[in-house]
Amino acid sequence: MHYRRAWVLGDHVDTDAIIAARYLITSNPRRLAPHVLEDLRADFCEQVAFGDFLVAGRNFGCGSSREHAPLAIRATGVAAVVAASFSRIFCRNAFNTGLLALRSPQAAAGVREGDRLRLDLKRGVIENGDQKTEYAIEPLDPFLMELVAGGGLIARVRRQLGT
Amino acid sequence: MGMTLSEKILAAHAGRHVLRPGQIVEARADLLMANDITAPLAIDAFKDTGALKVFDPDRVVLIADHFTPNKDLATARQVRKMLDFAAAQMLTHRFEGGRAGVEHVLLPEQGLALPGEIIAGADSHTSTMGACGAWAVGVGSTDIGAAMATGKVWFKVPATLRVELTGSLGPWSSAKDLALEMLRRLGPDGADYLALEFHGPLAGRLSMSQRQCLANMAVEAGAKTGIFGVDDITRDYLADRARRPWQAVAPDPDAVYHDTITINADGLGPLIARPHSPYDVAPAGESSREAINQVFIGSCTNGRLDDLRQAAAVLQGRQVHSRVRLIVLPATPAIYRQALKEGVLETIVEAGGQVGPPSCGPCLGGHLGVLAPGEVAVATSNRNFIGRMGHRTSRVYLAGPMVAAASAVLGRVASPEEL
Ligand code: SF4
């Protein structure tokens, strides 16, 4: 795995900031993706590359329960959202729709805008190639690990039902 | 080590003897709910699972409440999709038109929220139903779509914050003031990932409506749910309405709580939450006298009969200020009917207020009272974030029904004590 760019955000980034209500006339992730974080930082959608990381502070994804938020982030190609903490409905929506939401107060405090990061899920760390350091991520419950690896909740149910 | 209410109910539904906070389990859901905004996505998710039939047509409830009566073509299409699905699946409980009301008030009233049961709803304020002793949790649309196929939802077991309610509410104070005081103390993520469990002498005296108001606003502090134990008030409420047999669940005496906070109602005056934060709580009347353009009385927080009665008592023999539009939406048809019989609606209309159909309407800036740029409102609902009730430059104060009615009369943010 190569190192990828970090996009750093603050605390309490709400679902309106992630994807504004005016775009909820569609639930097609590919059409939502160009508007992710549009009001908060317009450069993100222009420059985000496949495999990049979003690194945020506390309570990421607070506010409305709209599932469009994780769907749209995932469609931008972001590999994982790393935050000091997540709001609970965002967190479950993320895992259900196959977006990695990783809790790491260390990374939230240490990563600087534009740092190159690499994820090592086996060791449970995020490596920072620029600062030559690494951050622990809160171990993921095996259930959630399997959920994301298996493509999300609907894929899981399909396997259960054999459909 | 004993278990809290949340841990016990979850354990019973996950086939476990013991559960501890942080564990993830798949639990059986007794009831699933989605509304006109979240149901269409849930229906798509359900179809994606490949399942043909919902797990139990008695346990999937679909309600059109956010944009009801249909606001425009787009919302009409959403509701049509929901109703067609409900008909195709032969769902027992579908609510639309004159039988629909705000979901979190309607379900308990219909005897569908029962103690010890798990209710998963695709709406963040599903927690309201914890007033009945149900473990009621807001989830996403995909959760509901998957659960419609399997009857199961995954949950991380929350730790429990014990909230002790003590003292007595004064004549001008209401359950809303307890809720706002709780939010002032906890802030936006003070109860993140926690379940609130309400206890204390005052909790035992609160009516079902007052309990709903507190359980409702638990989520504003980030809580997963808010739940009350079962007592005679619960039993009375459920006596003629419970649709299924139920069993009371109580927390173990040696249950382990994450923490305890005490909220004392003594001397708690009528409060407001200032724009744009439910946590910026201050005494009504003293902290702001800002002129207002609109008052909204309704929503899952304060659209019940006692709320309307309180508002009418303040409005009786008075007139709504000429600058103000007062919009009152009873939360359900039954509340509407009873308020009509009692003359409560007549009092409101005579005072110059408008009474509309049961709907979420203005609470989410949907319809039936959207704020123009720069307008200011007092609302009995639960969120006053930027743009919540209309234009992003509009401003909303949150308050209980008596403060809202007094503000309507005086044309500014006011306390009922000032009349
Ligand atoms: S009344 Fe408001 S808070 Fe309650 S369910 Fe409707 S939109 Fe949500």
PDB file of C-alpha atoms in Angstrom, chain B residues 143-317:
ATOM      1  CA  ASP B 143     -30.443  -0.730   8.969  1.00  0.00           C
ATOM      2  CA  ILE B 144     -34.210  -0.694   8.542  1.00  0.00           C
ATOM      3  CA  GLY B 145     -34.022  -2.108   5.003  1.00  0.00           C
ATOM      4  CA  ALA B 146     -31.852  -5.017   6.199  1.00  0.00           C
ATOM      5  CA  ALA B 147     -33.964  -5.551   9.308  1.00  0.00           C
ATOM      6  CA  MET B 148     -37.151  -5.683   7.252  1.00  0.00           C
ATOM      7  CA  ALA B 149     -35.594  -8.770   5.671  1.00  0.00           C
ATOM      8  CA  THR B 150     -34.085 -10.382   8.767  1.00  0.00           C
ATOM      9  CA  GLY B 151     -35.917  -8.959  11.792  1.00  0.00           C
ATOM     10  CA  LYS B 152     -32.526  -8.151  13.297  1.00  0.00           C
ATOM     11  CA  VAL B 153     -30.414  -5.046  13.929  1.00  0.00           C
ATOM     12  CA  TRP B 154     -26.822  -4.850  15.115  1.00  0.00           C
ATOM     13  CA  PHE B 155     -26.117  -2.702  18.163  1.00  0.00           C
ATOM     14  CA  LYS B 156     -23.124  -1.727  20.202  1.00  0.00           C
ATOM     15  CA  VAL B 157     -24.148  -2.055  23.837  1.00  0.00           C
ATOM     16  CA  PRO B 158     -24.107   1.454  25.297  1.00  0.00           C
ATOM     17  CA  ALA B 159     -22.984   2.286  28.791  1.00  0.00           C
ATOM     18  CA  THR B 160     -25.779   3.881  30.816  1.00  0.00           C
ATOM     19  CA  LEU B 161     -25.919   7.363  32.295  1.00  0.00           C
ATOM     20  CA  ARG B 162     -28.334   7.536  35.208  1.00  0.00           C
ATOM     21  CA  VAL B 163     -30.379  10.737  35.336  1.00  0.00           C
ATOM     22  CA  GLU B 164     -31.970  11.421  38.725  1.00  0.00           C
ATOM     23  CA  LEU B 165     -34.909  13.810  38.569  1.00  0.00           C
ATOM     24  CA  THR B 166     -35.757  15.484  41.862  1.00  0.00           C
ATOM     25  CA  GLY B 167     -37.793  18.387  43.247  1.00  0.00           C
ATOM     26  CA  SER B 168     -41.016  19.750  41.764  1.00  0.00           C
ATOM     27  CA  LEU B 169     -41.845  21.758  38.676  1.00  0.00           C
ATOM     28  CA  GLY B 170     -43.116  25.279  39.352  1.00  0.00           C
ATOM     29  CA  PRO B 171     -46.396  26.583  37.865  1.00  0.00           C
ATOM     30  CA  TRP B 172     -44.707  28.110  34.791  1.00  0.00           C
ATOM     31  CA  SER B 173     -42.200  25.323  34.233  1.00  0.00           C
ATOM     32  CA  SER B 174     -42.639  22.166  32.186  1.00  0.00           C
ATOM     33  CA  ALA B 175     -40.845  18.976  31.233  1.00  0.00           C
ATOM     34  CA  LYS B 176     -39.215  20.975  28.432  1.00  0.00           C
ATOM     35  CA  ASP B 177     -37.341  22.982  31.033  1.00  0.00           C
ATOM     36  CA  LEU B 178     -35.990  19.769  32.560  1.00  0.00           C
ATOM     37  CA  ALA B 179     -34.896  18.681  29.086  1.00  0.00           C
ATOM     38  CA  LEU B 180     -33.204  22.003  28.334  1.00  0.00           C
ATOM     39  CA  GLU B 181     -31.462  22.018  31.706  1.00  0.00           C
ATOM     40  CA  MET B 182     -30.213  18.501  30.948  1.00  0.00           C
ATOM     41  CA  LEU B 183     -28.809  19.686  27.604  1.00  0.00           C
ATOM     42  CA  ARG B 184     -27.193  22.731  29.189  1.00  0.00           C
ATOM     43  CA  ARG B 185     -25.372  20.328  31.488  1.00  0.00           C
ATOM     44  CA  LEU B 186     -24.468  17.640  28.950  1.00  0.00           C
ATOM     45  CA  GLY B 187     -23.700  19.655  25.797  1.00  0.00           C
ATOM     46  CA  PRO B 188     -23.664  18.259  22.232  1.00  0.00           C
ATOM     47  CA  ASP B 189     -21.733  15.069  22.979  1.00  0.00           C
ATOM     48  CA  GLY B 190     -21.999  14.748  26.761  1.00  0.00           C
ATOM     49  CA  ALA B 191     -24.014  11.559  26.382  1.00  0.00           C
ATOM     50  CA  ASP B 192     -22.393  10.277  23.185  1.00  0.00           C
ATOM     51  CA  TYR B 193     -22.847   6.496  22.822  1.00  0.00           C
ATOM     52  CA  LEU B 194     -24.620   6.424  26.208  1.00  0.00           C
ATOM     53  CA  ALA B 195     -28.146   5.357  27.071  1.00  0.00           C
ATOM     54  CA  LEU B 196     -29.926   7.659  29.499  1.00  0.00           C
ATOM     55  CA  GLU B 197     -31.980   5.953  32.211  1.00  0.00           C
ATOM     56  CA  PHE B 198     -34.346   8.236  34.121  1.00  0.00           C
ATOM     57  CA  HIS B 199     -34.891   7.726  37.831  1.00  0.00           C
ATOM     58  CA  GLY B 200     -35.702   9.701  40.969  1.00  0.00           C
ATOM     59  CA  PRO B 201     -38.830  10.841  42.798  1.00  0.00           C
ATOM     60  CA  LEU B 202     -39.798  13.371  40.128  1.00  0.00           C
ATOM     61  CA  ALA B 203     -39.460  10.786  37.323  1.00  0.00           C
ATOM     62  CA  GLY B 204     -42.115   8.724  39.115  1.00  0.00           C
ATOM     63  CA  ARG B 205     -44.530  11.667  39.085  1.00  0.00           C
ATOM     64  CA  LEU B 206     -44.077  12.716  35.480  1.00  0.00           C
ATOM     65  CA  SER B 207     -46.927  11.954  33.076  1.00  0.00           C
ATOM     66  CA  MET B 208     -46.326   9.854  29.990  1.00  0.00           C
ATOM     67  CA  SER B 209     -46.282  13.023  27.908  1.00  0.00           C
ATOM     68  CA  GLN B 210     -43.646  14.650  30.120  1.00  0.00           C
ATOM     69  CA  ARG B 211     -41.558  11.481  29.971  1.00  0.00           C
ATOM     70  CA  GLN B 212     -41.751  11.553  26.194  1.00  0.00           C
ATOM     71  CA  CYS B 213     -40.453  15.111  26.157  1.00  0.00           C
ATOM     72  CA  LEU B 214     -37.336  14.092  28.135  1.00  0.00           C
ATOM     73  CA  ALA B 215     -36.679  10.851  26.257  1.00  0.00           C
ATOM     74  CA  ASN B 216     -37.067  12.823  23.023  1.00  0.00           C
ATOM     75  CA  MET B 217     -34.324  15.336  23.723  1.00  0.00           C
ATOM     76  CA  ALA B 218     -31.868  12.743  25.075  1.00  0.00           C
ATOM     77  CA  VAL B 219     -30.552  12.424  21.519  1.00  0.00           C
ATOM     78  CA  GLU B 220     -29.591  16.101  21.388  1.00  0.00           C
ATOM     79  CA  ALA B 221     -26.840  15.228  23.887  1.00  0.00           C
ATOM     80  CA  GLY B 222     -25.676  12.397  21.597  1.00  0.00           C
ATOM     81  CA  ALA B 223     -27.452   9.649  23.566  1.00  0.00           C
ATOM     82  CA  LYS B 224     -28.455   6.412  21.898  1.00  0.00           C
ATOM     83  CA  THR B 225     -31.747   6.366  23.745  1.00  0.00           C
ATOM     84  CA  GLY B 226     -33.553   7.601  26.858  1.00  0.00           C
ATOM     85  CA  ILE B 227     -35.594   5.131  28.861  1.00  0.00           C
ATOM     86  CA  PHE B 228     -37.934   5.173  31.854  1.00  0.00           C
ATOM     87  CA  GLY B 229     -38.782   2.240  34.106  1.00  0.00           C
ATOM     88  CA  VAL B 230     -42.289   0.794  34.254  1.00  0.00           C
ATOM     89  CA  ASP B 231     -44.669   1.973  36.992  1.00  0.00           C
ATOM     90  CA  ASP B 232     -48.401   2.534  37.510  1.00  0.00           C
ATOM     91  CA  ILE B 233     -48.358   5.528  35.192  1.00  0.00           C
ATOM     92  CA  THR B 234     -47.007   3.284  32.416  1.00  0.00           C
ATOM     93  CA  ARG B 235     -49.529   0.555  33.211  1.00  0.00           C
ATOM     94  CA  ASP B 236     -52.446   3.003  33.157  1.00  0.00           C
ATOM     95  CA  TYR B 237     -51.256   4.439  29.863  1.00  0.00           C
ATOM     96  CA  LEU B 238     -50.970   1.009  28.265  1.00  0.00           C
ATOM     97  CA  ALA B 239     -54.073  -0.537  29.828  1.00  0.00           C
ATOM     98  CA  ASP B 240     -56.457   0.143  26.934  1.00  0.00           C
ATOM     99  CA  ARG B 241     -53.978   0.473  24.135  1.00  0.00           C
ATOM    100  CA  ALA B 242     -51.221  -2.174  24.239  1.00  0.00           C
ATOM    101  CA  ARG B 243     -51.475  -4.206  21.036  1.00  0.00           C
ATOM    102  CA  ARG B 244     -49.494  -7.129  22.382  1.00  0.00           C
ATOM    103  CA  PRO B 245     -48.894  -8.688  25.786  1.00  0.00           C
ATOM    104  CA  TRP B 246     -45.822  -7.215  27.463  1.00  0.00           C
ATOM    105  CA  GLN B 247     -43.678  -7.744  30.512  1.00  0.00           C
ATOM    106  CA  ALA B 248     -42.080  -5.128  32.697  1.00  0.00           C
ATOM    107  CA  VAL B 249     -38.290  -5.087  32.835  1.00  0.00           C
ATOM    108  CA  ALA B 250     -36.436  -3.386  35.694  1.00  0.00           C
ATOM    109  CA  PRO B 251     -32.731  -2.623  36.055  1.00  0.00           C
ATOM    110  CA  ASP B 252     -30.832  -4.834  38.499  1.00  0.00           C
ATOM    111  CA  PRO B 253     -30.252  -3.250  41.916  1.00  0.00           C
ATOM    112  CA  ASP B 254     -26.500  -3.725  41.420  1.00  0.00           C
ATOM    113  CA  ALA B 255     -26.462  -2.454  37.836  1.00  0.00           C
ATOM    114  CA  VAL B 256     -23.306  -0.583  36.878  1.00  0.00           C
ATOM    115  CA  TYR B 257     -23.761   2.978  35.637  1.00  0.00           C
ATOM    116  CA  HIS B 258     -21.244   5.012  33.705  1.00  0.00           C
ATOM    117  CA  ASP B 259     -22.170   8.062  35.785  1.00  0.00           C
ATOM    118  CA  THR B 260     -25.117   9.765  37.493  1.00  0.00           C
ATOM    119  CA  ILE B 261     -26.362  13.310  37.080  1.00  0.00           C
ATOM    120  CA  THR B 262     -29.088  14.902  39.174  1.00  0.00           C
ATOM    121  CA  ILE B 263     -31.491  17.464  37.811  1.00  0.00           C
ATOM    122  CA  ASN B 264     -33.445  19.319  40.442  1.00  0.00           C
ATOM    123  CA  ALA B 265     -36.657  20.972  39.279  1.00  0.00           C
ATOM    124  CA  ASP B 266     -36.931  23.206  42.346  1.00  0.00           C
ATOM    125  CA  GLY B 267     -36.488  26.816  41.307  1.00  0.00           C
ATOM    126  CA  LEU B 268     -36.031  25.843  37.658  1.00  0.00           C
ATOM    127  CA  GLY B 269     -37.722  28.739  35.908  1.00  0.00           C
ATOM    128  CA  PRO B 270     -39.051  28.655  32.375  1.00  0.00           C
ATOM    129  CA  LEU B 271     -36.055  28.339  30.044  1.00  0.00           C
ATOM    130  CA  ILE B 272     -35.152  28.965  26.433  1.00  0.00           C
ATOM    131  CA  ALA B 273     -32.364  27.687  24.204  1.00  0.00           C
ATOM    132  CA  ARG B 274     -30.968  30.546  22.153  1.00  0.00           C
ATOM    133  CA  PRO B 275     -30.126  30.401  18.443  1.00  0.00           C
ATOM    134  CA  HIS B 276     -28.364  28.273  17.104  1.00  0.00           C
ATOM    135  CA  SER B 277     -27.712  25.866  19.903  1.00  0.00           C
ATOM    136  CA  PRO B 278     -29.977  23.639  22.027  1.00  0.00           C
ATOM    137  CA  TYR B 279     -27.214  23.860  24.657  1.00  0.00           C
ATOM    138  CA  ASP B 280     -27.191  27.650  24.979  1.00  0.00           C
ATOM    139  CA  VAL B 281     -29.865  27.603  27.665  1.00  0.00           C
ATOM    140  CA  ALA B 282     -30.934  30.638  29.710  1.00  0.00           C
ATOM    141  CA  PRO B 283     -33.952  31.910  31.686  1.00  0.00           C
ATOM    142  CA  ALA B 284     -36.888  32.926  29.447  1.00  0.00           C
ATOM    143  CA  GLY B 285     -37.725  36.603  29.535  1.00  0.00           C
ATOM    144  CA  GLU B 286     -34.495  37.721  31.177  1.00  0.00           C
ATOM    145  CA  SER B 287     -31.885  36.605  28.702  1.00  0.00           C
ATOM    146  CA  SER B 288     -33.484  37.896  25.504  1.00  0.00           C
ATOM    147  CA  ARG B 289     -36.391  40.100  24.549  1.00  0.00           C
ATOM    148  CA  GLU B 290     -35.808  39.794  20.827  1.00  0.00           C
ATOM    149  CA  ALA B 291     -38.810  40.579  18.629  1.00  0.00           C
ATOM    150  CA  ILE B 292     -40.216  37.519  16.845  1.00  0.00           C
ATOM    151  CA  ASN B 293     -42.161  36.742  13.672  1.00  0.00           C
ATOM    152  CA  GLN B 294     -43.422  33.237  14.313  1.00  0.00           C
ATOM    153  CA  VAL B 295     -44.292  30.801  17.070  1.00  0.00           C
ATOM    154  CA  PHE B 296     -44.578  27.074  16.407  1.00  0.00           C
ATOM    155  CA  ILE B 297     -46.252  24.826  18.968  1.00  0.00           C
ATOM    156  CA  GLY B 298     -46.117  21.146  18.045  1.00  0.00           C
ATOM    157  CA  SER B 299     -43.581  18.397  17.140  1.00  0.00           C
ATOM    158  CA  CYS B 300     -42.581  15.134  18.828  1.00  0.00           C
ATOM    159  CA  THR B 301     -41.197  17.183  21.711  1.00  0.00           C
ATOM    160  CA  ASN B 302     -44.247  19.276  22.621  1.00  0.00           C
ATOM    161  CA  GLY B 303     -47.235  18.541  20.381  1.00  0.00           C
ATOM    162  CA  ARG B 304     -49.264  16.535  22.880  1.00  0.00           C
ATOM    163  CA  LEU B 305     -52.584  17.332  24.550  1.00  0.00           C
ATOM    164  CA  ASP B 306     -51.112  18.716  27.774  1.00  0.00           C
ATOM    165  CA  ASP B 307     -48.808  20.963  25.736  1.00  0.00           C
ATOM    166  CA  LEU B 308     -51.754  22.369  23.782  1.00  0.00           C
ATOM    167  CA  ARG B 309     -53.746  22.808  26.985  1.00  0.00           C
ATOM    168  CA  GLN B 310     -50.884  24.743  28.569  1.00  0.00           C
ATOM    169  CA  ALA B 311     -50.584  26.985  25.534  1.00  0.00           C
ATOM    170  CA  ALA B 312     -54.346  27.580  25.448  1.00  0.00           C
ATOM    171  CA  ALA B 313     -54.403  28.476  29.140  1.00  0.00           C
ATOM    172  CA  VAL B 314     -51.890  31.235  28.427  1.00  0.00           C
ATOM    173  CA  LEU B 315     -53.748  32.397  25.297  1.00  0.00           C
ATOM    174  CA  GLN B 316     -57.193  32.385  26.912  1.00  0.00           C
ATOM    175  CA  GLY B 317     -58.729  35.854  26.640  1.00  0.00           C
TER     176      GLY B 317
END
